[in-house]
PDB file of C-alpha atoms and ligand atoms in Angstrom:
ATOM      1  CA  MET T  67      20.521 -26.495-156.502  1.00  0.00           C
ATOM      2  CA  VAL T  68      22.519 -25.127-159.481  1.00  0.00           C
ATOM      3  CA  GLY T  69      25.094 -27.836-160.921  1.00  0.00           C
ATOM      4  CA  ILE T  70      28.317 -26.299-162.798  1.00  0.00           C
ATOM      5  CA  VAL T  71      29.160 -27.554-166.309  1.00  0.00           C
ATOM      6  CA  ASN T  72      32.446 -25.737-167.326  1.00  0.00           C
ATOM      7  CA  VAL T  73      33.085 -26.291-170.984  1.00  0.00           C
ATOM      8  CA  THR T  74      36.633 -24.929-170.372  1.00  0.00           C
ATOM      9  CA  PRO T  75      40.152 -26.101-170.593  1.00  0.00           C
ATOM     10  CA  ASP T  76      41.105 -23.998-167.567  1.00  0.00           C
ATOM     11  CA  SER T  77      38.637 -23.745-164.763  1.00  0.00           C
ATOM     12  CA  PHE T  78      40.087 -23.775-161.385  1.00  0.00           C
ATOM     13  CA  SER T  79      38.825 -27.096-160.165  1.00  0.00           C
ATOM     14  CA  ASP T  80      37.524 -29.003-163.140  1.00  0.00           C
ATOM     15  CA  GLY T  81      39.082 -27.402-166.085  1.00  0.00           C
ATOM     16  CA  GLY T  82      39.598 -29.596-169.015  1.00  0.00           C
ATOM     17  CA  ASP T  83      37.220 -32.464-167.574  1.00  0.00           C
ATOM     18  CA  PHE T  84      34.284 -31.484-169.654  1.00  0.00           C
ATOM     19  CA  PHE T  85      35.684 -29.578-172.350  1.00  0.00           C
ATOM     20  CA  SER T  86      34.359 -31.692-175.313  1.00  0.00           C
ATOM     21  CA  PRO T  87      30.573 -31.358-175.826  1.00  0.00           C
ATOM     22  CA  ASP T  88      29.734 -34.924-175.210  1.00  0.00           C
ATOM     23  CA  ALA T  89      31.728 -34.988-171.857  1.00  0.00           C
ATOM     24  CA  ALA T  90      29.684 -31.744-170.792  1.00  0.00           C
ATOM     25  CA  VAL T  91      26.434 -33.192-171.733  1.00  0.00           C
ATOM     26  CA  ALA T  92      27.151 -36.560-169.946  1.00  0.00           C
ATOM     27  CA  HIS T  93      28.169 -34.705-166.914  1.00  0.00           C
ATOM     28  CA  GLY T  94      24.971 -32.316-167.253  1.00  0.00           C
ATOM     29  CA  ARG T  95      22.748 -35.533-167.070  1.00  0.00           C
ATOM     30  CA  GLN T  96      24.645 -36.901-164.220  1.00  0.00           C
ATOM     31  CA  LEU T  97      24.275 -33.488-162.103  1.00  0.00           C
ATOM     32  CA  VAL T  98      20.678 -33.759-162.926  1.00  0.00           C
ATOM     33  CA  ALA T  99      20.412 -37.360-161.750  1.00  0.00           C
ATOM     34  CA  ASP T 100      22.096 -36.237-158.502  1.00  0.00           C
ATOM     35  CA  GLY T 101      19.666 -33.569-157.785  1.00  0.00           C
ATOM     36  CA  ALA T 102      20.443 -30.452-159.981  1.00  0.00           C
ATOM     37  CA  ASP T 103      17.276 -28.265-160.618  1.00  0.00           C
ATOM     38  CA  ILE T 104      19.254 -25.720-162.893  1.00  0.00           C
ATOM     39  CA  LEU T 105      22.528 -26.593-164.971  1.00  0.00           C
ATOM     40  CA  ASP T 106      24.871 -23.386-165.203  1.00  0.00           C
ATOM     41  CA  ILE T 107      27.013 -23.714-168.433  1.00  0.00           C
ATOM     42  CA  GLY T 108      30.347 -21.681-168.615  1.00  0.00           C
ATOM     43  CA  GLY T 109      32.845 -21.328-171.363  1.00  0.00           C
ATOM     44  CA  GLU T 110      35.283 -18.803-169.831  1.00  0.00           C
ATOM     45  CA  SER T 111      37.221 -19.282-166.749  1.00  0.00           C
ATOM     46  CA  THR T 112      37.520 -16.621-164.139  1.00  0.00           C
ATOM     47  CA  ARG T 113      40.474 -17.922-162.378  1.00  0.00           C
ATOM     48  CA  PRO T 114      43.160 -15.132-162.121  1.00  0.00           C
ATOM     49  CA  ASN T 115      45.343 -14.604-165.265  1.00  0.00           C
ATOM     50  CA  CYS T 116      42.910 -16.969-167.231  1.00  0.00           C
ATOM     51  CA  THR T 117      43.297 -16.773-171.006  1.00  0.00           C
ATOM     52  CA  PRO T 118      40.877 -14.362-172.465  1.00  0.00           C
ATOM     53  CA  VAL T 119      38.343 -16.036-174.615  1.00  0.00           C
ATOM     54  CA  LEU T 120      37.076 -14.433-177.781  1.00  0.00           C
ATOM     55  CA  VAL T 121      33.141 -14.153-178.249  1.00  0.00           C
ATOM     56  CA  SER T 122      33.148 -16.477-181.121  1.00  0.00           C
ATOM     57  CA  GLU T 123      35.198 -19.169-179.271  1.00  0.00           C
ATOM     58  CA  GLU T 124      32.924 -18.775-176.065  1.00  0.00           C
ATOM     59  CA  ILE T 125      29.849 -19.276-178.358  1.00  0.00           C
ATOM     60  CA  ARG T 126      31.622 -22.261-180.240  1.00  0.00           C
ATOM     61  CA  ARG T 127      32.124 -23.926-176.645  1.00  0.00           C
ATOM     62  CA  VAL T 128      28.708 -23.323-175.152  1.00  0.00           C
ATOM     63  CA  VAL T 129      26.039 -23.429-177.729  1.00  0.00           C
ATOM     64  CA  PRO T 130      26.417 -26.929-178.629  1.00  0.00           C
ATOM     65  CA  VAL T 131      26.110 -27.968-175.045  1.00  0.00           C
ATOM     66  CA  VAL T 132      23.221 -25.721-174.398  1.00  0.00           C
ATOM     67  CA  ARG T 133      21.340 -27.206-177.365  1.00  0.00           C
ATOM     68  CA  ALA T 134      22.308 -30.989-176.443  1.00  0.00           C
ATOM     69  CA  LEU T 135      21.337 -30.368-172.938  1.00  0.00           C
ATOM     70  CA  ARG T 136      17.979 -28.978-173.646  1.00  0.00           C
ATOM     71  CA  ALA T 137      17.167 -31.746-176.061  1.00  0.00           C
ATOM     72  CA  ALA T 138      18.397 -34.278-173.398  1.00  0.00           C
ATOM     73  CA  LEU T 139      16.621 -32.654-170.301  1.00  0.00           C
ATOM     74  CA  PRO T 140      14.027 -30.359-171.606  1.00  0.00           C
ATOM     75  CA  ASP T 141      12.700 -30.005-168.083  1.00  0.00           C
ATOM     76  CA  THR T 142      15.929 -28.685-166.576  1.00  0.00           C
ATOM     77  CA  PRO T 143      16.422 -24.844-167.015  1.00  0.00           C
ATOM     78  CA  VAL T 144      19.682 -23.930-168.430  1.00  0.00           C
ATOM     79  CA  SER T 145      21.718 -20.916-167.150  1.00  0.00           C
ATOM     80  CA  ILE T 146      24.569 -19.282-169.089  1.00  0.00           C
ATOM     81  CA  ASP T 147      27.526 -18.133-167.155  1.00  0.00           C
ATOM     82  CA  THR T 148      29.025 -15.231-169.215  1.00  0.00           C
ATOM     83  CA  VAL T 149      29.690 -11.592-168.998  1.00  0.00           C
ATOM     84  CA  LYS T 150      29.427 -11.137-172.721  1.00  0.00           C
ATOM     85  CA  ALA T 151      25.939 -10.325-174.367  1.00  0.00           C
ATOM     86  CA  PRO T 152      26.555 -11.854-177.705  1.00  0.00           C
ATOM     87  CA  VAL T 153      27.396 -15.136-175.856  1.00  0.00           C
ATOM     88  CA  ALA T 154      24.211 -14.796-173.569  1.00  0.00           C
ATOM     89  CA  GLU T 155      22.136 -13.906-176.722  1.00  0.00           C
ATOM     90  CA  ALA T 156      23.330 -17.163-178.598  1.00  0.00           C
ATOM     91  CA  ALA T 157      22.769 -19.210-175.518  1.00  0.00           C
ATOM     92  CA  ILE T 158      19.097 -17.681-175.004  1.00  0.00           C
ATOM     93  CA  ALA T 159      18.463 -18.426-178.559  1.00  0.00           C
ATOM     94  CA  THR T 160      19.546 -21.816-178.216  1.00  0.00           C
ATOM     95  CA  GLY T 161      17.074 -22.307-175.080  1.00  0.00           C
ATOM     96  CA  ALA T 162      19.059 -20.927-171.914  1.00  0.00           C
ATOM     97  CA  VAL T 163      16.543 -19.040-169.764  1.00  0.00           C
ATOM     98  CA  ILE T 164      18.929 -17.524-167.080  1.00  0.00           C
ATOM     99  CA  VAL T 165      22.024 -15.351-167.483  1.00  0.00           C
ATOM    100  CA  ASN T 166      24.518 -15.849-164.584  1.00  0.00           C
ATOM    101  CA  ASP T 167      26.771 -12.617-165.018  1.00  0.00           C
ATOM    102  CA  VAL T 168      29.612 -12.689-162.692  1.00  0.00           C
ATOM    103  CA  SER T 169      30.272  -8.903-163.395  1.00  0.00           C
ATOM    104  CA  GLY T 170      26.508  -8.089-161.990  1.00  0.00           C
ATOM    105  CA  LEU T 171      25.940  -6.224-165.570  1.00  0.00           C
ATOM    106  CA  ARG T 172      29.057  -4.280-165.207  1.00  0.00           C
ATOM    107  CA  LEU T 173      31.341  -5.215-168.303  1.00  0.00           C
ATOM    108  CA  ASP T 174      28.973  -5.331-171.072  1.00  0.00           C
ATOM    109  CA  PRO T 175      26.529  -2.501-171.531  1.00  0.00           C
ATOM    110  CA  ASP T 176      24.394  -4.729-173.946  1.00  0.00           C
ATOM    111  CA  MET T 177      23.940  -7.269-171.192  1.00  0.00           C
ATOM    112  CA  GLY T 178      20.982  -5.462-169.212  1.00  0.00           C
ATOM    113  CA  PRO T 179      18.782  -4.608-172.277  1.00  0.00           C
ATOM    114  CA  LEU T 180      19.252  -8.164-173.760  1.00  0.00           C
ATOM    115  CA  CYS T 181      18.170  -9.713-170.510  1.00  0.00           C
ATOM    116  CA  ALA T 182      15.196  -7.342-170.314  1.00  0.00           C
ATOM    117  CA  ALA T 183      14.055  -7.842-173.936  1.00  0.00           C
ATOM    118  CA  SER T 184      14.517 -11.519-173.683  1.00  0.00           C
ATOM    119  CA  GLY T 185      12.908 -11.901-170.277  1.00  0.00           C
ATOM    120  CA  ALA T 186      15.763 -14.159-168.922  1.00  0.00           C
ATOM    121  CA  GLY T 187      16.471 -14.671-165.222  1.00  0.00           C
ATOM    122  CA  VAL T 188      19.431 -12.865-164.159  1.00  0.00           C
ATOM    123  CA  ILE T 189      21.934 -13.750-161.476  1.00  0.00           C
ATOM    124  CA  LEU T 190      23.779 -10.640-160.540  1.00  0.00           C
ATOM    125  CA  MET T 191      27.185 -11.537-158.863  1.00  0.00           C
ATOM    126  CA  HIS T 192      29.322  -9.046-156.970  1.00  0.00           C
ATOM    127  CA  SER T 193      32.700  -8.506-158.123  1.00  0.00           C
ATOM    128  CA  ARG T 194      35.285  -5.920-159.078  1.00  0.00           C
ATOM    129  CA  GLY T 195      37.514  -5.211-161.983  1.00  0.00           C
ATOM    130  CA  ALA T 196      37.869  -7.216-165.229  1.00  0.00           C
ATOM    131  CA  VAL T 197      37.554 -11.215-165.939  1.00  0.00           C
ATOM    132  CA  ALA T 198      41.238 -11.642-165.860  1.00  0.00           C
ATOM    133  CA  ASP T 199      41.472  -9.940-162.277  1.00  0.00           C
ATOM    134  CA  MET T 200      38.021 -10.285-160.668  1.00  0.00           C
ATOM    135  CA  ALA T 201      39.044 -13.614-158.974  1.00  0.00           C
ATOM    136  CA  SER T 202      42.406 -12.280-157.606  1.00  0.00           C
ATOM    137  CA  TYR T 203      43.123  -9.874-154.906  1.00  0.00           C
ATOM    138  CA  ALA T 204      43.683  -6.980-157.135  1.00  0.00           C
ATOM    139  CA  HIS T 205      40.449  -5.094-155.889  1.00  0.00           C
ATOM    140  CA  ALA T 206      40.235  -6.871-152.452  1.00  0.00           C
ATOM    141  CA  GLU T 207      40.509  -3.741-150.513  1.00  0.00           C
ATOM    142  CA  TYR T 208      37.541  -3.010-148.149  1.00  0.00           C
ATOM    143  CA  ARG T 209      37.033  -1.216-144.860  1.00  0.00           C
ATOM    144  CA  ASP T 210      33.502  -2.884-144.211  1.00  0.00           C
ATOM    145  CA  VAL T 211      33.263  -5.756-146.815  1.00  0.00           C
ATOM    146  CA  THR T 212      29.789  -6.669-146.091  1.00  0.00           C
ATOM    147  CA  GLY T 213      28.573  -2.901-146.061  1.00  0.00           C
ATOM    148  CA  GLU T 214      30.338  -2.419-149.286  1.00  0.00           C
ATOM    149  CA  VAL T 215      29.205  -5.410-151.104  1.00  0.00           C
ATOM    150  CA  GLN T 216      25.792  -4.808-150.061  1.00  0.00           C
ATOM    151  CA  ALA T 217      26.111  -1.050-151.751  1.00  0.00           C
ATOM    152  CA  GLU T 218      27.443  -2.333-154.678  1.00  0.00           C
ATOM    153  CA  LEU T 219      24.776  -5.030-155.132  1.00  0.00           C
ATOM    154  CA  ARG T 220      22.324  -2.399-154.511  1.00  0.00           C
ATOM    155  CA  SER T 221      23.708  -0.422-157.269  1.00  0.00           C
ATOM    156  CA  ARG T 222      23.685  -3.389-159.649  1.00  0.00           C
ATOM    157  CA  VAL T 223      20.001  -3.885-158.909  1.00  0.00           C
ATOM    158  CA  SER T 224      19.475  -0.348-159.982  1.00  0.00           C
ATOM    159  CA  ALA T 225      21.266  -0.816-163.197  1.00  0.00           C
ATOM    160  CA  ALA T 226      19.150  -3.918-163.749  1.00  0.00           C
ATOM    161  CA  ARG T 227      16.077  -1.820-163.111  1.00  0.00           C
ATOM    162  CA  ASP T 228      17.090   0.850-165.442  1.00  0.00           C
ATOM    163  CA  SER T 229      17.459  -1.689-168.317  1.00  0.00           C
ATOM    164  CA  GLY T 230      13.953  -2.816-167.790  1.00  0.00           C
ATOM    165  CA  ILE T 231      14.560  -6.006-165.812  1.00  0.00           C
ATOM    166  CA  ASP T 232      11.811  -6.946-163.478  1.00  0.00           C
ATOM    167  CA  ASP T 233      13.040  -7.546-159.936  1.00  0.00           C
ATOM    168  CA  ARG T 234      11.173 -10.999-159.902  1.00  0.00           C
ATOM    169  CA  SER T 235      13.762 -12.094-162.545  1.00  0.00           C
ATOM    170  CA  VAL T 236      16.787 -11.199-160.297  1.00  0.00           C
ATOM    171  CA  VAL T 237      18.927 -13.234-157.928  1.00  0.00           C
ATOM    172  CA  LEU T 238      21.639 -11.807-156.045  1.00  0.00           C
ATOM    173  CA  ASP T 239      25.178 -13.478-155.480  1.00  0.00           C
ATOM    174  CA  PRO T 240      27.832 -11.850-152.979  1.00  0.00           C
ATOM    175  CA  GLY T 241      30.504 -13.468-155.200  1.00  0.00           C
ATOM    176  CA  ILE T 242      32.402 -15.499-152.758  1.00  0.00           C
ATOM    177  CA  GLY T 243      36.204 -15.423-153.726  1.00  0.00           C
ATOM    178  CA  PHE T 244      35.826 -12.542-156.102  1.00  0.00           C
ATOM    179  CA  SER T 245      37.851  -9.700-155.330  1.00  0.00           C
ATOM    180  CA  LYS T 246      37.935 -10.921-152.004  1.00  0.00           C
ATOM    181  CA  ARG T 247      40.557 -12.386-149.623  1.00  0.00           C
ATOM    182  CA  THR T 248      39.748 -15.409-147.351  1.00  0.00           C
ATOM    183  CA  GLU T 249      38.619 -13.241-144.374  1.00  0.00           C
ATOM    184  CA  HIS T 250      36.329 -11.316-146.647  1.00  0.00           C
ATOM    185  CA  SER T 251      34.527 -14.379-147.858  1.00  0.00           C
ATOM    186  CA  ILE T 252      34.069 -15.692-144.421  1.00  0.00           C
ATOM    187  CA  GLN T 253      32.912 -12.434-143.115  1.00  0.00           C
ATOM    188  CA  LEU T 254      30.341 -12.058-146.126  1.00  0.00           C
ATOM    189  CA  LEU T 255      29.183 -15.568-145.407  1.00  0.00           C
ATOM    190  CA  ALA T 256      28.622 -14.789-141.602  1.00  0.00           C
ATOM    191  CA  ASP T 257      26.926 -11.651-142.684  1.00  0.00           C
ATOM    192  CA  LEU T 258      24.546 -13.082-145.563  1.00  0.00           C
ATOM    193  CA  PRO T 259      21.395 -11.969-143.765  1.00  0.00           C
ATOM    194  CA  GLN T 260      22.680  -8.371-144.716  1.00  0.00           C
ATOM    195  CA  ILE T 261      22.506  -9.356-148.335  1.00  0.00           C
ATOM    196  CA  VAL T 262      19.241 -11.332-147.859  1.00  0.00           C
ATOM    197  CA  ALA T 263      17.808  -7.937-146.619  1.00  0.00           C
ATOM    198  CA  LEU T 264      18.130  -6.453-149.988  1.00  0.00           C
ATOM    199  CA  GLY T 265      15.012  -8.270-150.545  1.00  0.00           C
ATOM    200  CA  LEU T 266      15.840 -10.561-153.458  1.00  0.00           C
ATOM    201  CA  PRO T 267      16.572 -14.160-153.442  1.00  0.00           C
ATOM    202  CA  VAL T 268      20.299 -15.290-152.765  1.00  0.00           C
ATOM    203  CA  LEU T 269      22.563 -17.390-154.512  1.00  0.00           C
ATOM    204  CA  VAL T 270      26.131 -18.538-152.939  1.00  0.00           C
ATOM    205  CA  GLY T 271      28.837 -20.001-154.917  1.00  0.00           C
ATOM    206  CA  VAL T 272      31.088 -21.615-152.399  1.00  0.00           C
ATOM    207  CA  SER T 273      32.172 -24.942-154.045  1.00  0.00           C
ATOM    208  CA  ARG T 274      35.719 -26.013-153.712  1.00  0.00           C
ATOM    209  CA  LYS T 275      36.802 -22.454-153.308  1.00  0.00           C
ATOM    210  CA  ARG T 276      40.130 -21.136-152.248  1.00  0.00           C
ATOM    211  CA  PHE T 277      38.918 -19.909-148.500  1.00  0.00           C
ATOM    212  CA  ILE T 278      37.862 -23.519-147.828  1.00  0.00           C
ATOM    213  CA  GLY T 279      41.423 -24.519-148.869  1.00  0.00           C
ATOM    214  CA  GLU T 280      42.982 -21.931-146.617  1.00  0.00           C
ATOM    215  CA  ILE T 281      40.757 -22.906-143.462  1.00  0.00           C
ATOM    216  CA  THR T 282      41.238 -26.781-143.925  1.00  0.00           C
ATOM    217  CA  GLY T 283      44.847 -26.961-145.603  1.00  0.00           C
ATOM    218  CA  VAL T 284      43.222 -28.832-148.475  1.00  0.00           C
ATOM    219  CA  THR T 285      45.123 -27.820-151.640  1.00  0.00           C
ATOM    220  CA  THR T 286      43.312 -30.388-154.225  1.00  0.00           C
ATOM    221  CA  THR T 287      39.973 -28.650-155.133  1.00  0.00           C
ATOM    222  CA  ALA T 288      38.145 -31.678-155.544  1.00  0.00           C
ATOM    223  CA  ASP T 289      38.901 -32.620-151.927  1.00  0.00           C
ATOM    224  CA  ARG T 290      37.176 -29.599-150.710  1.00  0.00           C
ATOM    225  CA  GLU T 291      33.746 -31.001-150.657  1.00  0.00           C
ATOM    226  CA  GLU T 292      33.250 -31.335-146.812  1.00  0.00           C
ATOM    227  CA  GLY T 293      34.026 -27.504-146.504  1.00  0.00           C
ATOM    228  CA  THR T 294      31.644 -26.920-149.364  1.00  0.00           C
ATOM    229  CA  MET T 295      28.799 -28.660-147.484  1.00  0.00           C
ATOM    230  CA  ALA T 296      29.654 -26.862-144.305  1.00  0.00           C
ATOM    231  CA  ALA T 297      29.507 -23.475-146.021  1.00  0.00           C
ATOM    232  CA  ASN T 298      26.461 -24.294-147.957  1.00  0.00           C
ATOM    233  CA  VAL T 299      24.523 -25.557-144.935  1.00  0.00           C
ATOM    234  CA  VAL T 300      25.548 -22.272-142.822  1.00  0.00           C
ATOM    235  CA  ALA T 301      24.418 -20.363-145.906  1.00  0.00           C
ATOM    236  CA  LEU T 302      21.046 -21.989-145.967  1.00  0.00           C
ATOM    237  CA  THR T 303      20.570 -21.320-142.379  1.00  0.00           C
ATOM    238  CA  LEU T 304      21.457 -17.687-142.938  1.00  0.00           C
ATOM    239  CA  GLY T 305      18.743 -17.179-145.704  1.00  0.00           C
ATOM    240  CA  ALA T 306      20.502 -18.285-149.127  1.00  0.00           C
ATOM    241  CA  ARG T 307      18.217 -20.264-151.262  1.00  0.00           C
ATOM    242  CA  LEU T 308      20.283 -21.311-154.417  1.00  0.00           C
ATOM    243  CA  PHE T 309      23.486 -22.972-154.284  1.00  0.00           C
ATOM    244  CA  ARG T 310      26.011 -23.411-157.374  1.00  0.00           C
ATOM    245  CA  VAL T 311      28.097 -26.576-156.834  1.00  0.00           C
ATOM    246  CA  HIS T 312      30.475 -29.021-158.592  1.00  0.00           C
ATOM    247  CA  ASP T 313      29.466 -31.843-156.441  1.00  0.00           C
ATOM    248  CA  VAL T 314      25.603 -31.909-156.621  1.00  0.00           C
ATOM    249  CA  ARG T 315      24.808 -35.260-154.984  1.00  0.00           C
ATOM    250  CA  ALA T 316      26.658 -34.433-151.596  1.00  0.00           C
ATOM    251  CA  ALA T 317      25.110 -30.812-151.847  1.00  0.00           C
ATOM    252  CA  ARG T 318      21.546 -31.942-152.445  1.00  0.00           C
ATOM    253  CA  ARG T 319      21.753 -34.798-149.599  1.00  0.00           C
ATOM    254  CA  SER T 320      23.348 -32.336-146.958  1.00  0.00           C
ATOM    255  CA  LEU T 321      20.937 -29.335-147.882  1.00  0.00           C
ATOM    256  CA  ASP T 322      17.953 -31.619-147.949  1.00  0.00           C
ATOM    257  CA  VAL T 323      18.674 -32.877-144.522  1.00  0.00           C
ATOM    258  CA  ALA T 324      19.575 -29.399-143.024  1.00  0.00           C
ATOM    259  CA  TRP T 325      16.284 -27.868-144.699  1.00  0.00           C
ATOM    260  CA  GLU T 326      14.067 -30.649-143.226  1.00  0.00           C
ATOM    261  CA  ILE T 327      15.196 -29.928-139.623  1.00  0.00           C
ATOM    262  CA  MET T 328      14.993 -25.836-140.544  1.00  0.00           C
ATOM    263  CA  ARG T 329      11.631 -25.872-141.438  1.00  0.00           C
ATOM    264  CA  ARG T 330      10.438 -27.431-138.316  1.00  0.00           C
ATOM    265  CA  MET T 331      12.207 -24.922-136.074  1.00  0.00           C
ATOM    266  CA  ARG T 332      10.119 -23.089-133.709  1.00  0.00           C
TER     267      ARG T 332
HETATM  268  N1  LIG H 141      31.933 -18.747-159.230  1.00  0.00           N
HETATM  269  C1  LIG H 141      32.623 -19.141-160.456  1.00  0.00           C
HETATM  270  C2  LIG H 141      32.182 -19.025-161.687  1.00  0.00           C
HETATM  271  N2  LIG H 141      30.749 -18.514-161.673  1.00  0.00           N
HETATM  272  N3  LIG H 141      28.948 -17.464-160.754  1.00  0.00           N
HETATM  273  C3  LIG H 141      28.172 -17.294-159.609  1.00  0.00           C
HETATM  274  N4  LIG H 141      26.958 -16.647-159.907  1.00  0.00           N
HETATM  275  N5  LIG H 141      28.480 -17.424-158.504  1.00  0.00           N
HETATM  276  C4  LIG H 141      29.853 -17.803-158.136  1.00  0.00           C
HETATM  277  O1  LIG H 141      30.416 -17.849-157.069  1.00  0.00           O
HETATM  278  C5  LIG H 141      30.673 -18.353-159.390  1.00  0.00           C
HETATM  279  C6  LIG H 141      30.093 -18.173-160.633  1.00  0.00           C
HETATM  280  C7  LIG H 141      33.989 -19.821-160.256  1.00  0.00           C
HETATM  281  O2  LIG H 141      34.011 -21.024-160.127  1.00  0.00           O
HETATM  282  P1  LIG H 141      34.135 -21.930-161.426  1.00  0.00           P
HETATM  283  O3  LIG H 141      32.841 -21.922-162.389  1.00  0.00           O
HETATM  284  O4  LIG H 141      34.163 -23.411-160.793  1.00  0.00           O
HETATM  285  O5  LIG H 141      35.507 -21.712-161.881  1.00  0.00           O
HETATM  286  P2  LIG H 141      36.041 -20.866-163.186  1.00  0.00           P
HETATM  287  O6  LIG H 141      35.714 -19.386-163.112  1.00  0.00           O
HETATM  288  O7  LIG H 141      37.630 -21.102-162.963  1.00  0.00           O
HETATM  289  O8  LIG H 141      35.489 -21.719-164.453  1.00  0.00           O
END
């Protein structure tokens, strides 16, 4: 279970809630108490038309939070959600051990070599385009969404290998809601076994996303928790093994119950 700590003023569901380091650290502690195994710290929103964040500002946002969380929760691995190698480098120097790159190593040529040299774990997420438009529909044209996402993820795995990253450090993520319309996100989740077939652990990030709002009619992002639970449980049954969520307690409980049943299936 990966708990989300957004140190941003503008994230789509919790922007501004944990923008001060103290609030972010208190939130991280709560998420771990609720059952998070990993905390994912982000200092830049990917919501469409978000304000670009300078490297120096992103470092200023995330490094104190990584440092404080490492001190407060030394047994909880910290992941840094960034597409910028200098931000990842600063976070790793402060104790982060996983790089969550929503561009799948596409946007910063230094990211792959940095991850290889540091031995960090790497989440390779599928997306298209730049940070400002990757969560929009600007590049959401597909003839076969699952086939194309699978092929593009395979090429990101090759890029990771070319940088010297060990396959054992890599997790794949289909990038739900990134360069995808609602029908694409739903189809990808339904076809998750084809992403699992790439042979690496799969993470899904469905938490509170737009496709849930479009299915249920729920516009308030924080009220999309029931839909989030349903999508996570289905993803678990289809092979996902890591879940990036805002509401860790509800996700932990629902996935623990689903898993107890699943592991006895004959
Ligand atoms: N989704 C978001 C951000 N980072 N990382 C991975 N690996 N997978 C995801 O699905 C994913 C992600 C978007 O959610 P959030 O962090 O809540 O919003 P924002 O980008 O507005 O900060």
